[in-house]
Amino acid sequence: MFVSDIRKEFYDVLLNQRVLLLVAFDVDALCTCKILQSLFHCDHIQYTLVPVAGWQDLETSFLEHKEQFKYHVLINCGANLDLLEALQPDEDAVFFICDSHRPVDVINVYNDTQIKLLIKQDDDLGIPAYDDIFRDDEEDEDSEDTGNESEGSEPTGKRRRMDEGTMERRIDRRRQRREWEERRREILFEYEQYEYHGTSSGMVIFELAWIMSKDSNDMLWWAIVGLTDQWVHDKITHMKYVTDVGIVQRHVSRHNHRNEDEENTLSIDCMRISFDFDLRLALYHHWSLYESMCNSNYTYANLKLWSIQGLKRLQEFLAEMGLPLNQVRQKFNSMDISLKDNLQEMLEESASKFGMKDIRVQTFNVHFGFKNKFLASDIVYSVASLLENIERDDGNKSFIEALDSLSRSNLDKLHQGLELAKQQLRAIHQTVASCICTNLIISHGPFLYCYLQEGTPDVKIYSKPICLKLLCKHLLKCFVRSTKNKRCKVLPLVMAAPMDLQKGTVIVIGIPPETESSDKKNFFGKAFEKAAESTSSRTLHDQFDSSIIELKSEDRSKFLDALISLLS
């Protein structure tokens, strides 16, 4: 059931209790975790933190810890599956679920004893009415109209007539039941067919902190990074992002309201957040402007930088702005100060001539002390790269490192993540160029398809879901701009990459078409399920995002054939 008073029905319940905190592997989940940890420390709430990479992890961790805890808090996992069916908990176990995955499973919505959903209801959830999907079991049909008869009490003819009437009623009731079940299937299909994301969990838990007057600038920054994660990884629409930015902006003004005299006497360890329109260039404050333009999805796709002509257009673009190459190729911090001060205006003016009218976007930045300035998107890229660091064999260690990098006392870890993120972005754009230039993207009827062979440079990083999704999004955006085929411009993309060589599996992802009016709703989760079912393909649906699955390599072709016939 939905929690209507988050303080009373969630936080106050946990006071003086021991809590199991189960946190998914994504940036918004980590930010939410940091906010909750701060609140728990304030009130001395004891908790055990367990990272969970997928449904199997969630089940295993729950089984390991279920004897010790009555209260379980799940962050960005658990909402879109019948949780009680999956975990089979004891009757006194209570689950608080703060999850941005949609749709929410209807069983979770209508369970009012063990499932408590910390989910904003002003998101358009479209939950089916209770009576449309649940009905009480019919009374035993045989008992009707038979209980009052005793043997020989009625003439046989009359009893036969009564039996005929009973039969008609039964037939009528069965017909009504069949019609109701058919309608229920249609309603559930309509409700469950698309996967999408709602309000970030970081914002939901920050609001709790604010209601309790325990919110801090650090908590606000984590909520901002959680929201920015949804924007960077293309989980929400631009309209939803702008709306949520407006909500956060009010808190930024409240927490960071200083007059000029105070500005000049800031201490070395202070923290200041500000709202700004900034460039859609990845990590440019920590890179050279040239490298950032070559490895940001926005400029890479719009200037078609996988081609020689595209690189020429980039040179023209820089010339149009009057930016010398020796300036744009050096670290941003070392650029001529007059160029840096006017960079945004220069870029915006020239970008519109090159078809990049929205090169600036609403965002937030933070100053730690005097010299450390980060955009919210910088933090997202850094934390995501630490989370999926392929040099670390232990996923839990990567999780803890990524979590630690969100504390401003761990700036070294954050900078390490920035360097990793640069490597990942370079690798992604090299792979995009290779896929487009060697025609690896083929039209498979109702969708586009791309398969990365074992041996492709940097292929190992694409066995991780966040990185694969980023590649998939970037590739589709660039392909749409490279193809002259109008039909291909409106098709979704399915991509497969090697996952585990020893097990002989590939990771498969599907994303919706790249259109201006895209509502970010993804139908591939249900389609993958049905295709696997109809072909008995050996798949593992372990990710909290149902549009990412693991598949046996030898089942790939029959699985794809089933997907084609299903979506045609």
Coordinates of C-alpha atoms in Angstrom, one line a residue:
M1 CA 0.0 0.0 0.0
F2 CA 1.0 3.6 -0.5
V3 CA 2.3 5.5 2.6
S4 CA 0.4 8.7 2.9
D5 CA 2.3 10.2 5.9
I6 CA 6.0 9.3 5.3
R7 CA 7.1 10.6 8.7
K8 CA 4.5 8.8 10.8
E9 CA 4.1 5.6 8.8
F10 CA 7.7 5.1 7.9
Y11 CA 10.3 7.0 9.8
D12 CA 8.7 7.0 13.3
V13 CA 8.1 3.2 12.9
L14 CA 11.8 2.7 12.5
L15 CA 12.9 4.6 15.6
N16 CA 14.5 2.2 18.2
Q17 CA 14.4 -0.6 15.6
R18 CA 17.1 -2.5 13.7
V19 CA 16.7 -2.0 9.9
L20 CA 18.0 -4.0 6.9
L21 CA 18.8 -1.5 4.1
L22 CA 18.9 -3.2 0.6
V23 CA 20.2 -0.8 -2.0
A24 CA 20.3 -1.3 -5.8
F25 CA 23.4 -0.6 -8.0
D26 CA 22.5 2.8 -9.4
V27 CA 23.5 6.4 -8.7
D28 CA 20.1 7.6 -7.5
A29 CA 19.9 4.6 -5.1
L30 CA 23.3 5.5 -3.6
C31 CA 22.3 9.1 -3.2
T32 CA 19.1 8.0 -1.4
C33 CA 21.1 5.7 0.8
K34 CA 23.4 8.6 1.8
I35 CA 20.4 10.7 2.8
L36 CA 18.9 7.9 4.8
Q37 CA 22.2 7.1 6.5
S38 CA 22.5 10.7 7.6
L39 CA 19.0 10.6 9.1
F40 CA 19.6 7.2 10.8
H41 CA 22.8 8.6 12.3
C42 CA 20.9 11.6 13.6
D43 CA 18.4 9.4 15.5
H44 CA 20.8 6.5 16.3
I45 CA 18.8 4.0 14.2
Q46 CA 20.8 0.8 13.8
Y47 CA 21.0 -0.5 10.3
T48 CA 22.8 -3.1 8.1
L49 CA 23.5 -2.0 4.6
V50 CA 23.5 -4.6 1.8
P51 CA 24.1 -3.8 -1.9
V52 CA 21.9 -5.8 -4.3
A53 CA 22.8 -6.0 -8.0
G54 CA 19.6 -7.9 -9.1
W55 CA 16.7 -10.0 -8.0
Q56 CA 18.9 -13.0 -7.1
D57 CA 21.0 -10.9 -4.9
L58 CA 17.9 -9.5 -3.3
E59 CA 16.6 -13.0 -2.5
T60 CA 19.9 -14.3 -1.2
S61 CA 20.5 -11.2 1.0
F62 CA 17.0 -11.4 2.4
L63 CA 17.4 -15.1 3.2
E64 CA 20.7 -14.4 5.0
H65 CA 19.4 -11.6 7.1
K66 CA 15.6 -12.3 7.6
E67 CA 16.0 -13.9 11.1
Q68 CA 17.6 -10.7 12.4
F69 CA 15.3 -8.0 11.0
K70 CA 11.6 -7.3 11.0
Y71 CA 11.9 -4.0 9.0
H72 CA 13.4 -3.9 5.5
V73 CA 14.0 -0.8 3.5
L74 CA 14.5 -1.4 -0.3
I75 CA 15.9 1.4 -2.4
N76 CA 15.3 1.4 -6.2
C77 CA 14.3 -2.3 -6.1
G78 CA 11.3 -4.3 -5.3
A79 CA 8.4 -2.2 -6.5
N80 CA 7.8 -3.7 -10.0
L81 CA 7.5 -7.4 -8.9
D82 CA 5.2 -9.2 -6.5
L83 CA 7.7 -9.0 -3.6
L84 CA 6.0 -11.4 -1.1
E85 CA 5.8 -14.1 -3.9
A86 CA 9.5 -13.6 -4.6
L87 CA 10.8 -13.5 -1.1
Q88 CA 8.3 -15.7 0.9
P89 CA 8.8 -13.8 4.1
D90 CA 7.3 -14.5 7.6
E91 CA 4.0 -12.8 8.3
D92 CA 5.5 -10.2 10.6
A93 CA 8.2 -8.9 8.1
V94 CA 7.5 -5.4 6.9
F95 CA 9.0 -3.9 3.6
F96 CA 9.3 -0.2 3.0
I97 CA 10.0 0.3 -0.8
C98 CA 11.3 3.5 -2.2
D99 CA 11.7 2.8 -5.9
S100 CA 11.5 4.9 -9.1
H101 CA 10.8 1.8 -11.3
R102 CA 7.3 1.8 -12.8
P103 CA 4.8 0.3 -13.1
V104 CA 4.4 -0.7 -9.5
D105 CA 3.2 -4.3 -9.1
V106 CA -0.6 -4.3 -8.3
I107 CA -0.1 -6.9 -5.5
N108 CA 2.3 -4.6 -3.8
V109 CA -0.1 -1.7 -4.2
Y110 CA -3.1 -3.5 -2.6
N111 CA -1.2 -5.4 0.2
D112 CA -1.9 -3.2 3.3
T113 CA 0.0 -5.2 5.9
Q114 CA 3.5 -6.0 4.8
I115 CA 4.2 -3.7 1.8
K116 CA 4.6 0.0 2.4
L117 CA 5.4 2.0 -0.7
L118 CA 7.3 5.3 -0.3
I119 CA 6.3 6.5 -3.8
K120 CA 5.0 10.0 -4.8
Q121 CA 1.4 9.5 -5.8
D122 CA 1.3 12.7 -7.8
D123 CA 3.3 10.8 -10.5
D124 CA 0.7 9.6 -13.0
L125 CA 0.6 5.9 -11.8
G126 CA -2.6 4.7 -13.5
I127 CA -3.2 2.0 -10.9
P128 CA -6.2 -0.3 -11.9
A129 CA -9.1 -0.2 -9.5
Y130 CA -9.2 -3.0 -6.9
D131 CA -12.5 -4.5 -8.1
D132 CA -11.2 -4.7 -11.7
I133 CA -8.4 -7.0 -10.9
F134 CA -9.4 -8.8 -7.7
R135 CA -12.7 -10.6 -6.8
D136 CA -13.6 -12.8 -3.8
D137 CA -13.8 -16.5 -4.5
E138 CA -17.3 -17.6 -5.4
E139 CA -19.2 -19.7 -2.9
D140 CA -19.2 -23.4 -3.6
E141 CA -21.5 -23.6 -6.6
D142 CA -22.8 -27.0 -5.6
S143 CA -24.2 -25.7 -2.4
E144 CA -26.6 -23.3 -4.1
D145 CA -30.2 -24.3 -4.2
T146 CA -29.4 -27.8 -2.9
G147 CA -29.1 -27.3 0.9
N148 CA -32.9 -27.3 1.6
E149 CA -33.8 -30.4 -0.3
S150 CA -34.4 -33.7 1.5
E151 CA -34.7 -36.9 -0.4
G152 CA -38.2 -37.6 -1.6
S153 CA -39.6 -34.3 -0.3
E154 CA -40.3 -32.9 -3.8
P155 CA -41.9 -34.5 -6.9
T156 CA -39.1 -35.4 -9.3
G157 CA -40.4 -33.1 -12.1
K158 CA -40.2 -30.0 -9.9
R159 CA -36.7 -30.9 -8.7
R160 CA -35.6 -31.3 -12.4
R161 CA -37.0 -27.9 -13.2
M162 CA -35.1 -26.4 -10.2
D163 CA -31.9 -28.1 -11.4
E164 CA -32.4 -26.6 -14.8
G165 CA -32.8 -23.2 -13.3
T166 CA -29.7 -23.8 -11.1
M167 CA -27.7 -24.9 -14.2
E168 CA -28.7 -21.7 -16.1
R169 CA -27.5 -19.6 -13.2
R170 CA -24.3 -21.5 -13.0
I171 CA -23.7 -21.1 -16.8
D172 CA -24.5 -17.4 -16.5
R173 CA -22.1 -17.0 -13.6
R174 CA -19.3 -18.8 -15.4
R175 CA -19.8 -16.7 -18.5
Q176 CA -19.6 -13.5 -16.3
R177 CA -16.5 -14.9 -14.7
R178 CA -14.8 -15.6 -18.1
E179 CA -15.8 -12.1 -19.3
W180 CA -14.4 -10.6 -16.0
E181 CA -11.1 -12.5 -16.4
E182 CA -10.8 -11.5 -20.0
R183 CA -11.3 -7.8 -19.0
R184 CA -8.8 -8.2 -16.1
R185 CA -6.1 -9.6 -18.5
E186 CA -6.7 -6.6 -20.8
I187 CA -6.5 -4.1 -17.9
L188 CA -3.3 -5.7 -16.5
F189 CA -1.7 -5.8 -20.0
E190 CA -2.5 -2.2 -20.5
Y191 CA -1.1 -1.3 -17.1
E192 CA 2.0 -3.5 -17.2
Q193 CA 3.1 -3.4 -20.8
Y194 CA 5.5 -0.4 -20.5
E195 CA 8.4 0.1 -18.1
Y196 CA 9.4 3.7 -17.2
H197 CA 10.6 5.8 -14.2
G198 CA 8.9 8.0 -11.7
T199 CA 10.3 10.6 -9.3
S200 CA 13.8 9.9 -8.1
S201 CA 14.1 8.1 -4.8
G202 CA 16.6 10.7 -3.6
M203 CA 14.0 13.5 -3.9
V204 CA 11.4 11.4 -2.0
I205 CA 13.7 10.8 1.0
F206 CA 15.0 14.4 0.9
E207 CA 11.4 15.5 1.2
L208 CA 11.1 13.3 4.4
A209 CA 14.3 15.0 5.8
W210 CA 12.7 18.4 5.0
I211 CA 9.4 17.6 6.6
M212 CA 11.3 16.6 9.8
S213 CA 13.5 19.8 9.6
K214 CA 16.6 17.6 9.4
D215 CA 17.6 18.4 5.9
S216 CA 21.1 19.7 5.2
N217 CA 23.0 21.1 2.2
D218 CA 24.7 17.7 1.8
M219 CA 21.4 15.9 1.7
L220 CA 20.1 18.4 -0.8
W221 CA 23.1 17.9 -3.0
W222 CA 22.6 14.1 -3.0
A223 CA 18.9 14.6 -4.0
I224 CA 20.1 16.8 -6.9
V225 CA 22.6 14.1 -8.0
G226 CA 19.9 11.5 -7.8
L227 CA 17.6 13.6 -10.1
T228 CA 20.5 14.4 -12.5
D229 CA 21.2 10.6 -12.7
Q230 CA 17.7 10.2 -14.2
W231 CA 18.5 12.9 -16.7
V232 CA 22.0 11.8 -17.7
H233 CA 20.9 8.2 -18.2
D234 CA 17.7 9.3 -20.0
K235 CA 15.2 7.7 -17.6
I236 CA 12.7 10.6 -17.5
T237 CA 11.3 13.0 -20.0
H238 CA 12.7 16.5 -20.3
M239 CA 9.4 17.9 -19.0
K240 CA 9.6 15.8 -15.9
Y241 CA 13.2 16.8 -15.4
V242 CA 12.5 20.5 -15.7
T243 CA 9.5 20.2 -13.2
D244 CA 11.6 18.4 -10.6
V245 CA 14.5 20.9 -11.1
G246 CA 11.9 23.6 -10.2
I247 CA 11.0 21.8 -7.0
V248 CA 14.7 21.3 -6.0
Q249 CA 15.5 24.9 -6.9
R250 CA 13.4 26.3 -4.1
H251 CA 15.3 24.2 -1.5
V252 CA 18.6 25.4 -3.1
S253 CA 17.6 29.1 -2.6
R254 CA 16.6 28.3 1.0
H255 CA 19.9 26.5 1.9
N256 CA 22.3 28.7 0.0
H257 CA 20.9 32.2 0.6
R258 CA 23.9 34.4 1.5
N259 CA 24.7 38.1 1.1
E260 CA 27.8 39.4 -0.6
D261 CA 29.7 40.1 2.7
E262 CA 29.3 36.4 3.7
E263 CA 30.4 35.3 0.3
N264 CA 33.8 37.0 0.9
T265 CA 34.3 35.3 4.3
L266 CA 33.5 31.7 3.3
S267 CA 35.5 29.1 5.2
I268 CA 37.8 26.6 3.4
D269 CA 35.5 23.6 4.1
C270 CA 32.2 25.3 3.2
M271 CA 29.8 24.0 0.6
R272 CA 27.7 26.1 -1.7
I273 CA 25.1 24.9 -4.3
S274 CA 23.9 27.0 -7.1
F275 CA 21.3 26.7 -9.9
D276 CA 22.6 27.5 -13.4
F277 CA 22.1 27.0 -17.1
D278 CA 25.2 25.1 -18.1
L279 CA 26.6 23.3 -21.2
R280 CA 25.6 19.8 -22.2
L281 CA 29.2 18.8 -22.4
A282 CA 30.4 15.9 -20.3
L283 CA 33.0 16.6 -17.6
Y284 CA 34.4 19.7 -19.5
H285 CA 35.5 21.3 -16.3
H286 CA 37.8 18.4 -15.7
W287 CA 38.9 17.7 -19.3
S288 CA 39.9 19.8 -22.3
L289 CA 37.0 21.5 -24.1
Y290 CA 38.0 19.6 -27.3
E291 CA 38.0 16.1 -25.6
S292 CA 34.7 16.9 -24.0
M293 CA 33.0 17.9 -27.3
C294 CA 34.4 14.8 -28.9
N295 CA 33.0 12.6 -26.1
S296 CA 29.7 14.2 -25.2
N297 CA 26.6 12.5 -26.7
Y298 CA 25.0 15.8 -27.6
T299 CA 27.8 17.3 -29.7
Y300 CA 29.0 13.9 -30.9
A301 CA 25.6 13.1 -32.4
N302 CA 24.7 16.6 -33.7
L303 CA 28.1 17.2 -35.4
K304 CA 28.4 13.5 -36.6
L305 CA 31.9 13.2 -35.1
W306 CA 32.3 9.5 -36.2
S307 CA 33.0 10.8 -39.7
I308 CA 35.7 12.9 -41.3
Q309 CA 33.1 15.5 -42.4
G310 CA 31.9 15.6 -38.8
L311 CA 35.4 16.4 -37.5
K312 CA 35.7 19.1 -40.1
R313 CA 32.4 20.5 -38.8
L314 CA 33.8 20.6 -35.3
Q315 CA 36.8 22.6 -36.6
E316 CA 34.4 25.0 -38.3
F317 CA 32.4 25.2 -35.1
L318 CA 35.4 26.2 -33.1
A319 CA 36.6 28.7 -35.7
E320 CA 33.1 30.2 -35.7
M321 CA 33.5 30.9 -32.0
G322 CA 37.0 32.2 -32.5
L323 CA 38.5 29.6 -30.1
P324 CA 42.1 28.8 -31.0
L325 CA 43.0 25.0 -31.0
N326 CA 45.8 25.5 -28.6
Q327 CA 43.2 26.8 -26.1
V328 CA 40.5 24.1 -26.5
R329 CA 43.0 21.3 -26.5
Q330 CA 44.5 22.2 -23.1
K331 CA 42.8 21.5 -19.7
F332 CA 39.8 23.7 -19.2
N333 CA 41.2 25.1 -16.0
S334 CA 44.3 26.3 -17.9
M335 CA 42.3 28.1 -20.6
D336 CA 42.6 31.9 -21.0
I337 CA 40.3 33.4 -18.4
S338 CA 38.6 35.8 -20.8
L339 CA 37.6 32.8 -23.0
K340 CA 36.3 30.8 -20.0
D341 CA 34.2 33.7 -18.8
N342 CA 32.5 34.2 -22.1
L343 CA 32.4 30.5 -23.2
Q344 CA 28.8 29.8 -22.6
E345 CA 27.5 32.8 -24.6
M346 CA 30.0 32.1 -27.4
L347 CA 29.1 28.5 -27.6
E348 CA 25.3 29.1 -27.5
E349 CA 25.5 31.8 -30.2
S350 CA 27.5 29.6 -32.6
A351 CA 25.8 26.3 -31.7
S352 CA 22.4 27.4 -33.0
K353 CA 23.9 27.9 -36.5
F354 CA 25.1 24.3 -36.3
G355 CA 21.6 22.9 -35.4
M356 CA 22.4 22.7 -31.6
K357 CA 19.8 25.1 -30.3
D358 CA 19.6 23.6 -26.8
I359 CA 23.3 23.2 -26.0
R360 CA 22.6 24.6 -22.5
V361 CA 20.5 22.9 -19.9
Q362 CA 19.1 23.7 -16.4
T363 CA 21.4 22.1 -13.8
F364 CA 23.1 22.7 -10.5
N365 CA 26.7 23.0 -9.4
V366 CA 28.5 22.7 -6.1
H367 CA 31.6 24.5 -4.7
F368 CA 33.5 22.6 -2.0
G369 CA 35.7 25.2 -0.4
F370 CA 37.5 27.6 -2.8
K371 CA 38.7 25.5 -5.6
N372 CA 36.6 22.4 -6.1
K373 CA 33.6 23.0 -8.4
F374 CA 31.5 20.2 -9.8
L375 CA 28.4 20.0 -12.0
A376 CA 25.8 17.5 -10.8
S377 CA 26.4 15.6 -14.0
D378 CA 30.1 15.3 -13.2
I379 CA 29.2 13.5 -10.0
V380 CA 26.8 11.2 -11.8
Y381 CA 29.4 10.1 -14.4
S382 CA 32.1 9.7 -11.6
V383 CA 29.9 7.6 -9.3
A384 CA 28.5 5.4 -12.1
S385 CA 32.0 4.6 -13.4
L386 CA 33.2 3.6 -9.9
L387 CA 30.1 1.5 -9.5
E388 CA 30.8 -0.4 -12.7
N389 CA 34.6 -0.4 -12.4
I390 CA 35.7 -3.6 -14.3
E391 CA 39.1 -3.5 -12.7
R392 CA 37.4 -4.5 -9.4
D393 CA 36.3 -8.1 -9.2
D394 CA 34.2 -7.6 -6.1
G395 CA 30.9 -5.7 -6.9
N396 CA 30.4 -4.9 -3.2
K397 CA 33.8 -3.2 -3.0
S398 CA 32.9 -1.1 -6.1
F399 CA 29.6 -0.2 -4.4
I400 CA 31.3 1.0 -1.2
E401 CA 33.8 3.0 -3.2
A402 CA 31.1 4.7 -5.2
L403 CA 29.1 5.4 -2.0
D404 CA 32.2 6.9 -0.3
S405 CA 32.9 9.1 -3.3
L406 CA 29.6 11.0 -2.6
S407 CA 31.1 12.3 0.7
R408 CA 32.9 15.6 0.3
S409 CA 35.7 14.3 2.5
N410 CA 36.5 11.8 -0.2
L411 CA 37.4 14.1 -3.1
D412 CA 40.3 11.8 -4.2
K413 CA 37.9 9.0 -4.8
L414 CA 35.6 11.4 -6.8
H415 CA 38.5 12.5 -9.0
Q416 CA 39.5 8.8 -9.5
G417 CA 35.9 8.2 -10.7
L418 CA 36.1 11.2 -13.1
E419 CA 39.2 9.7 -14.8
L420 CA 37.4 6.3 -15.1
A421 CA 34.4 8.1 -16.5
K422 CA 36.5 9.8 -19.2
Q423 CA 37.9 6.3 -20.2
Q424 CA 34.4 5.0 -20.4
L425 CA 33.0 7.9 -22.5
R426 CA 36.0 7.6 -24.9
A427 CA 35.4 3.8 -25.2
I428 CA 31.6 4.3 -25.8
H429 CA 32.2 6.8 -28.6
Q430 CA 34.9 4.7 -30.3
T431 CA 32.4 1.8 -30.2
V432 CA 29.6 4.0 -31.7
A433 CA 32.0 5.1 -34.5
S434 CA 33.0 1.5 -35.2
C435 CA 29.3 0.3 -35.2
I436 CA 28.2 3.0 -37.6
C437 CA 31.2 2.9 -40.0
T438 CA 31.2 -0.9 -40.3
N439 CA 27.4 -1.1 -40.6
L440 CA 26.9 -3.2 -37.5
I441 CA 23.4 -1.9 -37.0
I442 CA 20.9 -3.8 -39.1
S443 CA 17.2 -3.5 -39.5
H444 CA 15.5 -6.6 -38.1
G445 CA 11.9 -5.8 -39.3
P446 CA 10.2 -4.1 -36.3
F447 CA 13.5 -3.1 -34.6
L448 CA 17.2 -2.3 -35.2
Y449 CA 19.7 -4.8 -34.0
C450 CA 23.4 -4.6 -33.1
Y451 CA 25.6 -7.4 -31.8
L452 CA 29.1 -6.7 -30.3
Q453 CA 31.4 -9.6 -31.0
E454 CA 33.8 -11.0 -28.5
G455 CA 37.1 -9.2 -29.3
T456 CA 35.5 -5.8 -29.9
P457 CA 37.8 -3.2 -28.1
D458 CA 36.6 -2.4 -24.5
V459 CA 33.8 -5.0 -24.9
K460 CA 34.1 -6.0 -21.2
I461 CA 32.7 -2.7 -20.0
Y462 CA 29.4 -3.4 -21.8
S463 CA 28.7 -6.5 -19.7
K464 CA 27.6 -3.9 -17.1
P465 CA 24.1 -2.6 -17.4
I466 CA 24.6 1.2 -16.9
C467 CA 27.5 1.3 -19.4
L468 CA 25.6 -0.8 -21.9
K469 CA 22.5 1.4 -21.6
L470 CA 24.6 4.5 -22.2
L471 CA 26.2 2.9 -25.3
C472 CA 22.8 1.9 -26.6
K473 CA 21.3 5.3 -26.1
H474 CA 24.3 7.1 -27.7
L475 CA 24.4 4.6 -30.6
L476 CA 20.7 5.0 -31.5
K477 CA 20.9 8.8 -31.3
C478 CA 23.9 8.8 -33.7
F479 CA 22.5 6.1 -36.0
V480 CA 19.3 8.2 -36.4
R481 CA 21.4 11.1 -37.6
S482 CA 23.5 9.0 -39.9
T483 CA 20.8 7.0 -41.8
K484 CA 18.8 8.3 -44.8
N485 CA 16.3 5.5 -44.3
K486 CA 13.2 7.3 -42.8
R487 CA 11.7 4.1 -41.5
C488 CA 14.9 3.3 -39.5
K489 CA 14.7 6.7 -37.8
V490 CA 11.6 5.7 -35.8
L491 CA 12.6 2.1 -34.8
P492 CA 13.7 0.9 -31.4
L493 CA 17.1 -0.7 -30.8
V494 CA 18.0 -4.2 -29.4
M495 CA 21.7 -4.7 -28.6
A496 CA 23.6 -7.7 -27.4
A497 CA 27.1 -7.9 -26.0
P498 CA 29.2 -10.8 -24.4
M499 CA 28.3 -11.2 -20.7
D500 CA 30.1 -14.3 -19.3
L501 CA 32.4 -16.3 -21.5
Q502 CA 32.5 -19.3 -19.1
K503 CA 28.7 -19.5 -18.9
G504 CA 28.4 -18.8 -22.6
T505 CA 25.9 -15.9 -22.1
V506 CA 25.2 -12.5 -23.7
I507 CA 23.6 -9.4 -22.1
V508 CA 20.6 -8.1 -24.2
I509 CA 19.0 -4.7 -23.9
G510 CA 16.1 -3.0 -25.7
I511 CA 15.4 0.7 -25.8
P512 CA 12.5 2.7 -27.3
P513 CA 12.8 4.8 -30.5
E514 CA 14.7 8.1 -30.5
T515 CA 11.9 10.6 -31.1
E516 CA 11.4 14.2 -30.0
S517 CA 8.1 13.3 -28.3
S518 CA 9.5 10.2 -26.6
D519 CA 7.8 9.5 -23.2
K520 CA 10.7 7.2 -22.2
K521 CA 8.3 4.2 -21.9
N522 CA 9.9 0.9 -22.8
F523 CA 8.0 -2.2 -24.0
F524 CA 10.9 -4.5 -24.3
G525 CA 10.6 -6.0 -20.7
K526 CA 7.3 -7.8 -21.5
A527 CA 8.4 -8.6 -25.1
F528 CA 11.6 -10.3 -23.9
E529 CA 9.6 -12.3 -21.4
K530 CA 7.2 -13.5 -24.1
A531 CA 9.9 -14.3 -26.6
A532 CA 11.9 -16.3 -24.1
E533 CA 8.7 -18.2 -23.1
S534 CA 7.6 -19.1 -26.6
T535 CA 11.0 -20.5 -27.6
S536 CA 12.1 -21.9 -24.3
S537 CA 15.2 -19.8 -24.6
R538 CA 17.4 -20.0 -21.5
T539 CA 17.3 -16.4 -20.1
L540 CA 17.9 -14.8 -16.7
H541 CA 15.6 -11.8 -16.0
D542 CA 17.7 -10.7 -13.0
Q543 CA 18.0 -6.9 -13.5
F544 CA 15.6 -4.5 -11.8
D545 CA 15.2 -3.0 -15.2
S546 CA 13.2 -5.7 -17.1
S547 CA 14.5 -4.5 -20.5
I548 CA 17.9 -5.9 -19.7
I549 CA 18.3 -9.7 -19.6
E550 CA 21.0 -12.4 -19.8
L551 CA 20.7 -15.0 -22.6
K552 CA 22.5 -18.2 -23.6
S553 CA 24.6 -17.4 -26.7
E554 CA 23.3 -20.4 -28.7
D555 CA 19.6 -19.3 -28.0
R556 CA 20.2 -15.9 -29.5
S557 CA 19.0 -16.5 -33.0
K558 CA 15.7 -18.3 -32.0
F559 CA 15.1 -15.6 -29.3
L560 CA 15.5 -12.9 -32.0
D561 CA 13.2 -14.7 -34.4
A562 CA 10.5 -14.9 -31.7
L563 CA 11.0 -11.2 -30.9
I564 CA 10.6 -10.2 -34.6
S565 CA 7.3 -12.2 -35.0
L566 CA 6.0 -10.9 -31.7
L567 CA 6.6 -7.2 -32.5
S568 CA 5.7 -7.4 -36.2

